[in-house]
Structures are given as structure tokens and as C-alpha cells.
PDB file of C-alpha atoms in Angstrom:
ATOM      1  CA  UNK A   3     -12.334  37.031  -6.133  1.00 39.00           C
ATOM      2  CA  UNK A   4     -11.066  33.490  -6.780  1.00 40.00           C
ATOM      3  CA  UNK A   5      -9.700  32.785 -10.251  1.00 40.00           C
ATOM      4  CA  UNK A   6     -10.503  29.550 -12.106  1.00 39.00           C
ATOM      5  CA  UNK A   7      -6.894  28.426 -11.634  1.00 39.00           C
ATOM      6  CA  UNK A   8      -7.120  29.049  -7.888  1.00 40.00           C
ATOM      7  CA  UNK A   9     -10.436  27.244  -7.722  1.00 41.00           C
ATOM      8  CA  UNK A  10      -8.867  24.025  -9.003  1.00 42.00           C
ATOM      9  CA  UNK A  11      -6.577  24.052  -5.970  1.00 42.00           C
ATOM     10  CA  UNK A  12      -9.305  24.518  -3.391  1.00 43.00           C
ATOM     11  CA  UNK A  13     -10.360  21.549  -1.251  1.00 45.00           C
ATOM     12  CA  UNK A  14     -13.283  19.683  -2.781  1.00 45.00           C
ATOM     13  CA  UNK A  15     -16.566  19.973  -0.940  1.00 43.00           C
ATOM     14  CA  UNK A  16     -18.702  16.881  -0.468  1.00 43.00           C
ATOM     15  CA  UNK A  17     -22.466  16.676  -0.536  1.00 40.00           C
ATOM     16  CA  UNK A  18     -22.545  17.372   3.175  1.00 40.00           C
ATOM     17  CA  UNK A  19     -20.988  20.767   2.556  1.00 41.00           C
ATOM     18  CA  UNK A  20     -17.814  20.017   4.501  1.00 43.00           C
ATOM     19  CA  UNK A  21     -14.416  20.332   2.789  1.00 48.00           C
ATOM     20  CA  UNK A  22     -12.822  16.950   2.205  1.00 57.00           C
ATOM     21  CA  UNK A  23      -9.297  18.398   1.954  1.00 64.00           C
ATOM     22  CA  UNK A  24      -8.919  16.654  -1.412  1.00 67.00           C
ATOM     23  CA  UNK A  25      -7.144  18.735  -4.075  1.00 83.00           C
ATOM     24  CA  UNK A  26      -8.888  17.524  -7.205  1.00 86.00           C
ATOM     25  CA  UNK A  27      -6.206  18.741  -9.610  1.00 88.00           C
ATOM     26  CA  UNK A  28      -3.535  16.775  -7.737  1.00 90.00           C
ATOM     27  CA  UNK A  29      -5.726  13.667  -7.633  1.00 90.00           C
ATOM     28  CA  UNK A  30      -6.363  13.862 -11.372  1.00 92.00           C
ATOM     29  CA  UNK A  31      -2.693  14.463 -12.121  1.00 93.00           C
ATOM     30  CA  UNK A  32      -1.754  11.330 -10.193  1.00 93.00           C
ATOM     31  CA  UNK A  33      -4.498   9.430 -12.027  1.00 94.00           C
ATOM     32  CA  UNK A  34      -2.848  10.428 -15.304  1.00 96.00           C
ATOM     33  CA  UNK A  35       0.482   9.004 -14.118  1.00 95.00           C
ATOM     34  CA  UNK A  36      -1.204   5.789 -12.941  1.00 93.00           C
ATOM     35  CA  UNK A  37      -2.831   5.392 -16.353  1.00 95.00           C
ATOM     36  CA  UNK A  38       0.525   4.110 -17.593  1.00 94.00           C
ATOM     37  CA  UNK A  39       1.673   0.639 -16.584  1.00 88.00           C
ATOM     38  CA  UNK A  40       3.694  -2.318 -17.862  1.00 82.00           C
ATOM     39  CA  UNK A  41       0.918  -3.314 -20.265  1.00 86.00           C
ATOM     40  CA  UNK A  42       0.315   0.284 -21.394  1.00 91.00           C
ATOM     41  CA  UNK A  43       3.724   2.028 -21.537  1.00 92.00           C
ATOM     42  CA  UNK A  44       2.573   4.299 -24.379  1.00 95.00           C
ATOM     43  CA  UNK A  45      -0.837   5.944 -24.543  1.00 97.00           C
ATOM     44  CA  UNK A  46      -2.612   8.422 -26.773  1.00 97.00           C
ATOM     45  CA  UNK A  47      -4.431  11.422 -25.356  1.00 97.00           C
ATOM     46  CA  UNK A  48      -7.737   9.557 -25.687  1.00 97.00           C
ATOM     47  CA  UNK A  49      -6.281   6.508 -23.932  1.00 97.00           C
ATOM     48  CA  UNK A  50      -5.123   8.631 -20.995  1.00 97.00           C
ATOM     49  CA  UNK A  51      -8.480  10.373 -20.716  1.00 97.00           C
ATOM     50  CA  UNK A  52     -10.329   7.054 -20.698  1.00 96.00           C
ATOM     51  CA  UNK A  53      -8.010   5.256 -18.250  1.00 96.00           C
ATOM     52  CA  UNK A  54      -7.831   8.242 -15.871  1.00 96.00           C
ATOM     53  CA  UNK A  55     -11.581   8.868 -16.203  1.00 95.00           C
ATOM     54  CA  UNK A  56     -11.161  12.538 -17.107  1.00 96.00           C
ATOM     55  CA  UNK A  57     -11.986  14.641 -20.171  1.00 95.00           C
ATOM     56  CA  UNK A  58      -9.631  14.866 -23.148  1.00 95.00           C
ATOM     57  CA  UNK A  59      -9.105  18.563 -22.437  1.00 95.00           C
ATOM     58  CA  UNK A  60      -8.088  17.874 -18.840  1.00 95.00           C
ATOM     59  CA  UNK A  61      -5.866  14.988 -19.907  1.00 96.00           C
ATOM     60  CA  UNK A  62      -4.139  17.294 -22.385  1.00 96.00           C
ATOM     61  CA  UNK A  63      -3.460  19.916 -19.711  1.00 95.00           C
ATOM     62  CA  UNK A  64      -2.040  17.392 -17.267  1.00 96.00           C
ATOM     63  CA  UNK A  65       0.107  15.700 -19.902  1.00 97.00           C
ATOM     64  CA  UNK A  66       1.552  19.024 -21.052  1.00 95.00           C
ATOM     65  CA  UNK A  67       2.300  19.970 -17.439  1.00 95.00           C
ATOM     66  CA  UNK A  68       3.945  16.613 -16.733  1.00 96.00           C
ATOM     67  CA  UNK A  69       5.925  16.896 -19.961  1.00 95.00           C
ATOM     68  CA  UNK A  70       7.179  20.356 -18.959  1.00 95.00           C
ATOM     69  CA  UNK A  71       8.203  18.986 -15.547  1.00 94.00           C
ATOM     70  CA  UNK A  72      10.061  16.105 -17.168  1.00 94.00           C
ATOM     71  CA  UNK A  73       7.814  13.233 -16.044  1.00 94.00           C
ATOM     72  CA  UNK A  74       6.258  12.545 -19.466  1.00 96.00           C
ATOM     73  CA  UNK A  75       7.655  12.533 -22.997  1.00 95.00           C
ATOM     74  CA  UNK A  76       5.639  12.931 -26.197  1.00 95.00           C
ATOM     75  CA  UNK A  77       6.389  11.133 -29.472  1.00 94.00           C
ATOM     76  CA  UNK A  78       3.910  12.002 -32.195  1.00 94.00           C
ATOM     77  CA  UNK A  79       0.434  11.125 -30.936  1.00 94.00           C
ATOM     78  CA  UNK A  80       1.601   8.992 -28.023  1.00 96.00           C
ATOM     79  CA  UNK A  81       2.891   9.747 -24.552  1.00 97.00           C
ATOM     80  CA  UNK A  82       5.065   7.735 -22.163  1.00 95.00           C
ATOM     81  CA  UNK A  83       6.540   8.201 -18.700  1.00 94.00           C
ATOM     82  CA  UNK A  84      10.187   9.103 -18.226  1.00 92.00           C
ATOM     83  CA  UNK A  85      12.540   7.606 -15.619  1.00 85.00           C
ATOM     84  CA  UNK A  86      12.046  10.770 -13.588  1.00 88.00           C
ATOM     85  CA  UNK A  87       8.778   9.363 -12.200  1.00 87.00           C
ATOM     86  CA  UNK A  88      10.955   7.069 -10.073  1.00 79.00           C
ATOM     87  CA  UNK A  89      11.714  10.145  -7.968  1.00 78.00           C
ATOM     88  CA  UNK A  90       8.118  10.061  -6.753  1.00 79.00           C
ATOM     89  CA  UNK A  91       8.655   6.727  -5.046  1.00 74.00           C
ATOM     90  CA  UNK A  92      12.276   7.121  -4.056  1.00 67.00           C
ATOM     91  CA  UNK A  93      11.587   8.809  -0.727  1.00 63.00           C
ATOM     92  CA  UNK A  94       9.213   6.012   0.274  1.00 62.00           C
ATOM     93  CA  UNK A  95      11.586   3.235  -0.744  1.00 57.00           C
ATOM     94  CA  UNK A  96      14.663   4.821   0.797  1.00 58.00           C
ATOM     95  CA  UNK A  97      12.879   5.516   4.065  1.00 58.00           C
ATOM     96  CA  UNK A  98      11.378   2.046   4.160  1.00 58.00           C
ATOM     97  CA  UNK A  99      14.782   0.319   3.832  1.00 79.00           C
ATOM     98  CA  UNK A 100      13.059  -3.008   3.207  1.00 89.00           C
ATOM     99  CA  UNK A 101      14.013  -3.347  -0.502  1.00 91.00           C
ATOM    100  CA  UNK A 102      17.686  -2.734   0.248  1.00 89.00           C
ATOM    101  CA  UNK A 103      17.640  -5.310   3.051  1.00 92.00           C
ATOM    102  CA  UNK A 104      15.612  -7.869   1.127  1.00 96.00           C
ATOM    103  CA  UNK A 105      17.428  -7.816  -2.229  1.00 95.00           C
ATOM    104  CA  UNK A 106      20.621  -9.736  -1.323  1.00 95.00           C
ATOM    105  CA  UNK A 107      18.571 -12.373   0.480  1.00 97.00           C
ATOM    106  CA  UNK A 108      16.359 -12.762  -2.596  1.00 97.00           C
ATOM    107  CA  UNK A 109      19.421 -13.207  -4.778  1.00 97.00           C
ATOM    108  CA  UNK A 110      20.731 -16.014  -2.556  1.00 97.00           C
ATOM    109  CA  UNK A 111      17.285 -17.583  -2.337  1.00 97.00           C
ATOM    110  CA  UNK A 112      16.850 -17.527  -6.107  1.00 96.00           C
ATOM    111  CA  UNK A 113      20.216 -19.250  -6.621  1.00 96.00           C
ATOM    112  CA  UNK A 114      19.253 -21.926  -4.115  1.00 96.00           C
ATOM    113  CA  UNK A 115      15.813 -22.748  -5.530  1.00 95.00           C
ATOM    114  CA  UNK A 116      16.559 -21.775  -9.157  1.00 94.00           C
ATOM    115  CA  UNK A 117      13.208 -19.994  -9.383  1.00 94.00           C
ATOM    116  CA  UNK A 118      11.922 -16.424  -9.495  1.00 95.00           C
ATOM    117  CA  UNK A 119      11.569 -14.821  -6.066  1.00 97.00           C
ATOM    118  CA  UNK A 120       9.959 -11.540  -5.039  1.00 97.00           C
ATOM    119  CA  UNK A 121       9.032  -9.255  -2.161  1.00 98.00           C
ATOM    120  CA  UNK A 122       5.903  -7.114  -1.930  1.00 97.00           C
ATOM    121  CA  UNK A 123       3.973  -4.836   0.403  1.00 96.00           C
ATOM    122  CA  UNK A 124       0.237  -4.262   0.738  1.00 95.00           C
ATOM    123  CA  UNK A 125      -1.328  -1.112  -0.710  1.00 93.00           C
ATOM    124  CA  UNK A 126      -5.079  -1.124  -0.231  1.00 92.00           C
ATOM    125  CA  UNK A 127      -6.417  -4.239  -1.910  1.00 94.00           C
ATOM    126  CA  UNK A 128      -3.271  -4.747  -4.012  1.00 95.00           C
ATOM    127  CA  UNK A 129       0.229  -6.018  -3.503  1.00 96.00           C
ATOM    128  CA  UNK A 130       3.053  -3.867  -4.882  1.00 94.00           C
ATOM    129  CA  UNK A 131       6.378  -5.453  -5.804  1.00 95.00           C
ATOM    130  CA  UNK A 132       9.341  -3.792  -4.066  1.00 94.00           C
ATOM    131  CA  UNK A 133      12.114  -6.302  -4.908  1.00 96.00           C
ATOM    132  CA  UNK A 134      12.473  -9.180  -7.336  1.00 95.00           C
ATOM    133  CA  UNK A 135      14.954 -11.663  -8.818  1.00 95.00           C
ATOM    134  CA  UNK A 136      13.512 -13.308 -11.955  1.00 92.00           C
ATOM    135  CA  UNK A 137      15.022 -16.483 -13.394  1.00 89.00           C
ATOM    136  CA  UNK A 138      12.559 -17.076 -16.199  1.00 74.00           C
ATOM    137  CA  UNK A 139       9.310 -15.568 -17.387  1.00 69.00           C
ATOM    138  CA  UNK A 140       6.426 -17.558 -15.951  1.00 68.00           C
ATOM    139  CA  UNK A 141       3.576 -15.053 -16.324  1.00 71.00           C
ATOM    140  CA  UNK A 142       1.958 -13.498 -19.375  1.00 66.00           C
ATOM    141  CA  UNK A 143       2.766 -10.006 -18.011  1.00 72.00           C
ATOM    142  CA  UNK A 144       6.233  -8.757 -17.161  1.00 82.00           C
ATOM    143  CA  UNK A 145       6.695  -8.145 -13.443  1.00 89.00           C
ATOM    144  CA  UNK A 146       8.817  -5.169 -12.407  1.00 89.00           C
ATOM    145  CA  UNK A 147       9.268  -3.067  -9.282  1.00 91.00           C
ATOM    146  CA  UNK A 148       5.939  -1.332  -8.755  1.00 91.00           C
ATOM    147  CA  UNK A 149       3.830  -4.014 -10.473  1.00 92.00           C
ATOM    148  CA  UNK A 150       0.485  -4.477  -8.736  1.00 94.00           C
ATOM    149  CA  UNK A 151      -1.780  -7.527  -8.435  1.00 95.00           C
ATOM    150  CA  UNK A 152      -4.987  -8.138  -6.460  1.00 96.00           C
ATOM    151  CA  UNK A 153      -3.880  -9.270  -3.013  1.00 97.00           C
ATOM    152  CA  UNK A 154      -6.662 -11.805  -2.518  1.00 98.00           C
ATOM    153  CA  UNK A 155      -5.476 -14.001  -5.415  1.00 97.00           C
ATOM    154  CA  UNK A 156      -1.729 -13.980  -4.661  1.00 98.00           C
ATOM    155  CA  UNK A 157       0.374 -15.855  -2.133  1.00 98.00           C
ATOM    156  CA  UNK A 158       2.106 -12.712  -0.893  1.00 98.00           C
ATOM    157  CA  UNK A 159      -1.219 -10.897  -0.704  1.00 98.00           C
ATOM    158  CA  UNK A 160      -2.707 -13.625   1.437  1.00 98.00           C
ATOM    159  CA  UNK A 161       0.057 -13.620   4.023  1.00 98.00           C
ATOM    160  CA  UNK A 162      -0.183  -9.826   4.150  1.00 98.00           C
ATOM    161  CA  UNK A 163      -3.963  -9.916   4.552  1.00 98.00           C
ATOM    162  CA  UNK A 164      -3.650 -12.682   7.146  1.00 98.00           C
ATOM    163  CA  UNK A 165      -1.317 -10.441   9.142  1.00 97.00           C
ATOM    164  CA  UNK A 166      -3.952  -7.729   9.488  1.00 96.00           C
ATOM    165  CA  UNK A 167      -6.350  -7.395  12.443  1.00 95.00           C
ATOM    166  CA  UNK A 168      -9.601  -9.193  11.622  1.00 93.00           C
ATOM    167  CA  UNK A 169     -11.756  -6.053  11.539  1.00 94.00           C
ATOM    168  CA  UNK A 170      -9.390  -4.177   9.223  1.00 95.00           C
ATOM    169  CA  UNK A 171      -8.997  -7.235   6.997  1.00 95.00           C
ATOM    170  CA  UNK A 172     -12.749  -7.771   6.701  1.00 93.00           C
ATOM    171  CA  UNK A 173     -13.315  -4.083   5.947  1.00 93.00           C
ATOM    172  CA  UNK A 174     -10.673  -4.190   3.220  1.00 94.00           C
ATOM    173  CA  UNK A 175     -12.121  -7.335   1.659  1.00 92.00           C
ATOM    174  CA  UNK A 176     -15.628  -5.882   1.758  1.00 91.00           C
ATOM    175  CA  UNK A 177     -14.418  -2.854  -0.191  1.00 91.00           C
ATOM    176  CA  UNK A 178     -12.431  -4.917  -2.708  1.00 90.00           C
ATOM    177  CA  UNK A 179     -13.639  -6.539  -5.894  1.00 90.00           C
ATOM    178  CA  UNK A 180     -13.043 -10.303  -5.989  1.00 95.00           C
ATOM    179  CA  UNK A 181     -13.058 -11.082  -9.718  1.00 95.00           C
ATOM    180  CA  UNK A 182     -12.615 -14.582 -11.083  1.00 96.00           C
ATOM    181  CA  UNK A 183      -9.156 -14.336 -12.659  1.00 96.00           C
ATOM    182  CA  UNK A 184      -9.006 -18.053 -13.513  1.00 96.00           C
ATOM    183  CA  UNK A 185     -11.323 -21.000 -12.994  1.00 96.00           C
ATOM    184  CA  UNK A 186      -9.449 -21.720  -9.737  1.00 96.00           C
ATOM    185  CA  UNK A 187      -9.740 -18.241  -8.190  1.00 97.00           C
ATOM    186  CA  UNK A 188     -11.403 -18.158  -4.774  1.00 97.00           C
ATOM    187  CA  UNK A 189     -14.017 -15.407  -5.033  1.00 96.00           C
ATOM    188  CA  UNK A 190     -16.351 -16.283  -2.154  1.00 94.00           C
ATOM    189  CA  UNK A 191     -15.663 -13.902   0.739  1.00 92.00           C
ATOM    190  CA  UNK A 192     -16.425 -16.492   3.410  1.00 93.00           C
ATOM    191  CA  UNK A 193     -14.165 -19.086   1.825  1.00 96.00           C
ATOM    192  CA  UNK A 194     -11.435 -16.506   1.433  1.00 96.00           C
ATOM    193  CA  UNK A 195     -11.647 -15.461   5.096  1.00 96.00           C
ATOM    194  CA  UNK A 196     -11.374 -19.109   6.129  1.00 96.00           C
ATOM    195  CA  UNK A 197      -8.304 -19.504   3.919  1.00 97.00           C
ATOM    196  CA  UNK A 198      -6.717 -16.397   5.447  1.00 98.00           C
ATOM    197  CA  UNK A 199      -7.315 -17.844   8.916  1.00 97.00           C
ATOM    198  CA  UNK A 200      -5.467 -21.009   7.832  1.00 98.00           C
ATOM    199  CA  UNK A 201      -2.640 -18.914   6.391  1.00 98.00           C
ATOM    200  CA  UNK A 202      -2.291 -16.999   9.667  1.00 97.00           C
ATOM    201  CA  UNK A 203      -2.183 -20.234  11.661  1.00 97.00           C
ATOM    202  CA  UNK A 204       0.305 -22.095   9.431  1.00 97.00           C
ATOM    203  CA  UNK A 205       2.476 -19.072   8.632  1.00 98.00           C
ATOM    204  CA  UNK A 206       2.557 -19.435   4.847  1.00 98.00           C
ATOM    205  CA  UNK A 207       0.278 -19.292   1.801  1.00 98.00           C
ATOM    206  CA  UNK A 208       0.206 -21.395  -1.353  1.00 98.00           C
ATOM    207  CA  UNK A 209      -1.688 -20.155  -4.404  1.00 98.00           C
ATOM    208  CA  UNK A 210      -2.077 -22.621  -7.250  1.00 97.00           C
ATOM    209  CA  UNK A 211      -3.332 -21.209 -10.540  1.00 95.00           C
ATOM    210  CA  UNK A 212      -5.635 -18.562  -9.017  1.00 96.00           C
ATOM    211  CA  UNK A 213      -3.840 -15.509 -10.403  1.00 96.00           C
ATOM    212  CA  UNK A 214      -2.850 -17.050 -13.726  1.00 94.00           C
ATOM    213  CA  UNK A 215      -3.242 -20.621 -15.025  1.00 94.00           C
ATOM    214  CA  UNK A 216      -0.176 -22.749 -14.450  1.00 93.00           C
ATOM    215  CA  UNK A 217       1.416 -20.403 -11.895  1.00 94.00           C
ATOM    216  CA  UNK A 218       2.238 -21.765  -8.440  1.00 95.00           C
ATOM    217  CA  UNK A 219       3.550 -19.569  -5.675  1.00 96.00           C
ATOM    218  CA  UNK A 220       4.331 -19.958  -1.994  1.00 98.00           C
ATOM    219  CA  UNK A 221       4.861 -16.986   0.306  1.00 98.00           C
ATOM    220  CA  UNK A 222       5.740 -16.168   3.909  1.00 98.00           C
ATOM    221  CA  UNK A 223       5.495 -12.884   5.848  1.00 98.00           C
ATOM    222  CA  UNK A 224       8.256 -10.522   6.950  1.00 98.00           C
ATOM    223  CA  UNK A 225       8.051  -8.851  10.357  1.00 96.00           C
ATOM    224  CA  UNK A 226       9.262  -5.614  11.918  1.00 91.00           C
ATOM    225  CA  UNK A 227      10.835  -5.338  15.372  1.00 88.00           C
ATOM    226  CA  UNK A 228       7.372  -5.301  17.002  1.00 91.00           C
ATOM    227  CA  UNK A 229       6.330  -8.493  15.236  1.00 94.00           C
ATOM    228  CA  UNK A 230       3.956  -6.806  12.790  1.00 95.00           C
ATOM    229  CA  UNK A 231       3.738  -8.081   9.227  1.00 97.00           C
ATOM    230  CA  UNK A 232       5.304  -5.428   6.977  1.00 95.00           C
ATOM    231  CA  UNK A 233       6.031  -7.303   3.743  1.00 97.00           C
ATOM    232  CA  UNK A 234       6.048 -10.745   2.163  1.00 98.00           C
ATOM    233  CA  UNK A 235       8.457 -12.849   0.105  1.00 98.00           C
ATOM    234  CA  UNK A 236       7.633 -15.657  -2.279  1.00 98.00           C
ATOM    235  CA  UNK A 237       8.923 -18.289  -4.659  1.00 97.00           C
ATOM    236  CA  UNK A 238       7.040 -18.612  -7.943  1.00 95.00           C
ATOM    237  CA  UNK A 239       7.198 -21.557 -10.279  1.00 94.00           C
ATOM    238  CA  UNK A 240       5.356 -23.283 -13.103  1.00 92.00           C
ATOM    239  CA  UNK A 241       2.854 -26.068 -12.510  1.00 89.00           C
ATOM    240  CA  UNK A 242       4.454 -27.999 -15.368  1.00 88.00           C
ATOM    241  CA  UNK A 243       7.851 -27.901 -13.650  1.00 87.00           C
ATOM    242  CA  UNK A 244       7.123 -28.279  -9.932  1.00 87.00           C
ATOM    243  CA  UNK A 245       4.385 -30.198  -8.163  1.00 94.00           C
ATOM    244  CA  UNK A 246       2.635 -28.752  -5.117  1.00 95.00           C
ATOM    245  CA  UNK A 247       4.438 -31.362  -2.998  1.00 96.00           C
ATOM    246  CA  UNK A 248       7.825 -30.259  -4.337  1.00 95.00           C
ATOM    247  CA  UNK A 249       7.027 -26.604  -3.657  1.00 96.00           C
ATOM    248  CA  UNK A 250       6.084 -27.367  -0.061  1.00 97.00           C
ATOM    249  CA  UNK A 251       8.813 -29.898   0.653  1.00 97.00           C
ATOM    250  CA  UNK A 252      11.762 -28.201  -1.086  1.00 96.00           C
ATOM    251  CA  UNK A 253      11.005 -24.517  -1.640  1.00 97.00           C
ATOM    252  CA  UNK A 254       9.038 -23.631   1.496  1.00 98.00           C
ATOM    253  CA  UNK A 255      11.742 -24.549   4.069  1.00 98.00           C
ATOM    254  CA  UNK A 256      14.371 -22.552   2.170  1.00 98.00           C
ATOM    255  CA  UNK A 257      11.944 -19.639   1.850  1.00 98.00           C
ATOM    256  CA  UNK A 258      11.233 -19.716   5.589  1.00 98.00           C
ATOM    257  CA  UNK A 259      14.965 -19.688   6.354  1.00 98.00           C
ATOM    258  CA  UNK A 260      15.459 -16.663   4.091  1.00 98.00           C
ATOM    259  CA  UNK A 261      12.531 -14.862   5.735  1.00 98.00           C
ATOM    260  CA  UNK A 262      13.978 -15.544   9.197  1.00 97.00           C
ATOM    261  CA  UNK A 263      17.311 -14.018   8.098  1.00 96.00           C
ATOM    262  CA  UNK A 264      15.512 -10.959   6.704  1.00 96.00           C
ATOM    263  CA  UNK A 265      13.434 -10.606   9.881  1.00 95.00           C
ATOM    264  CA  UNK A 266      16.633 -10.552  11.939  1.00 93.00           C
ATOM    265  CA  UNK A 267      17.863  -7.546   9.954  1.00 91.00           C
ATOM    266  CA  UNK A 268      14.477  -5.793   9.938  1.00 90.00           C
ATOM    267  CA  UNK A 269      14.474  -5.917  13.762  1.00 87.00           C
ATOM    268  CA  UNK A 270      17.505  -3.654  13.685  1.00 81.00           C
ATOM    269  CA  UNK A 271      15.785  -0.752  11.887  1.00 75.00           C
TER     270      UNK A 271
END
């Protein structure tokens, strides 16, 4: 006989009757962790249940388990993540080696352009920041390692999408929402594909006010030893401080030089 506790660990079975090899309890536990982010560092039990799309009872069980394991701390009616959650991503980051290689180059680049610079990788339809050197706050949300943004509306996301094979790129875009984040956001799939083709041909992407009003960003890809696009780096600035012409004439060449130096090191790993 299978107990209720054992049942929660069994692979889920789809409508076709075949096991999908998805452990629902693990998936829900990870959803609880992802419920917290930079904008929601503290959540109540009800908040977690709503953001993770699970019942309050389930949210309570997962939070108590995570608290016992040291990944969550409770303070009154609210919960927050502890630094121990960084362990979950450490193996990925240490094996990847890209953040360690990129960081000193970003620091030199930031000093040269006197602007915030970042590196990101693609995760589904999002970019995820893996390295960053901020000089001033230019967005309404604070960007940290692990921050995610929709790839289609970011300069780094566009060079990463442009580096994908056409079929994989089109499949990803078809499965992704393309919300209008500002009045400038490109949301038409055909127009976006055409822009990604231009980005692939020219080797860089400029996004002007599509992610957030007043934010300008230019990005270029990073390549592994086989020439595949594995990450992206960018320079971000304010529209009130730098014109598009200045970004392209002054920041882009320096950014390309930094990317070439990073590529030379990435070819060694």
C-alpha cells in the first residue's frame, strides 16, 4: 500500500496515462521559493499561496519544511528567504565559470564608460543576470544577481535570442507572452523576428525605452569556443543623459572590445 506521503513523491500522470516523471511536491516547493523576488522579499502565507498558485495548507507545509532546512525564516506573519538559497545556484554558477570570467571585464568597462554594465544568460523566455557593476540606479526596480526580465524587451535578451537557431527561436517566441511594458515595446511577433534578424546581422542590439521609460541599453553577445552564443553583456544608461548617437558612437565600440576580451578567455574553458 502507498501512503499519502509516498504518493506525493510519485511521478505525475498526464491525461494520456503515461508518467511525466514530474515530482509535483518538488515542483511546488520550487514554486514557493520563486514566489520571493526583489520586489517581494517578505511574504505572508496567503501571499505565497497566491504567487505559487497552491493552497494555503500546502504553502504552510512547504514553508515550514524550508524553514526547518534553513532556506526560509519566519518573522511574525511574514516569511523571507535566507542566504542559504544561494547554495541552490552555486553549483550552476561555479560550473559555468562565466560570472567569474566576466566580472573583472565588467568592472573595467564600467570605469571606462561610467555607466552600469551587466551580463546575463537566457532561461526560457527570460534573461537572468549573472554579473553586474552598477554605477547609479536607472530603473524603478533594483537589479541584482538572479534578477529576471522578459528577453524580448531587453538588449541582452535580443542578442541571446538572435543567437538561437531560427526554429528554436520562433518556438520560444510563440510560447512567450509579449506584453506591452511601455508605449515603445515591440509586441508584434513578426516585427520582433525582423528585429532579431537585424541584431544577428549587425552583432548588437539597442533597446530604447521598451523595458522601462527612459532606459537605453546596448548589448553584444558572448561566445564559447565553438562560436555559440552563451551570454550577453550590456551598457545601460538614461535617455536624459545619453543620446542614442552617443550610445552607439562611444559606448558600443568599448563594449565590443570588452566582449572580444571576454570571448578570448571563454575559448579557453
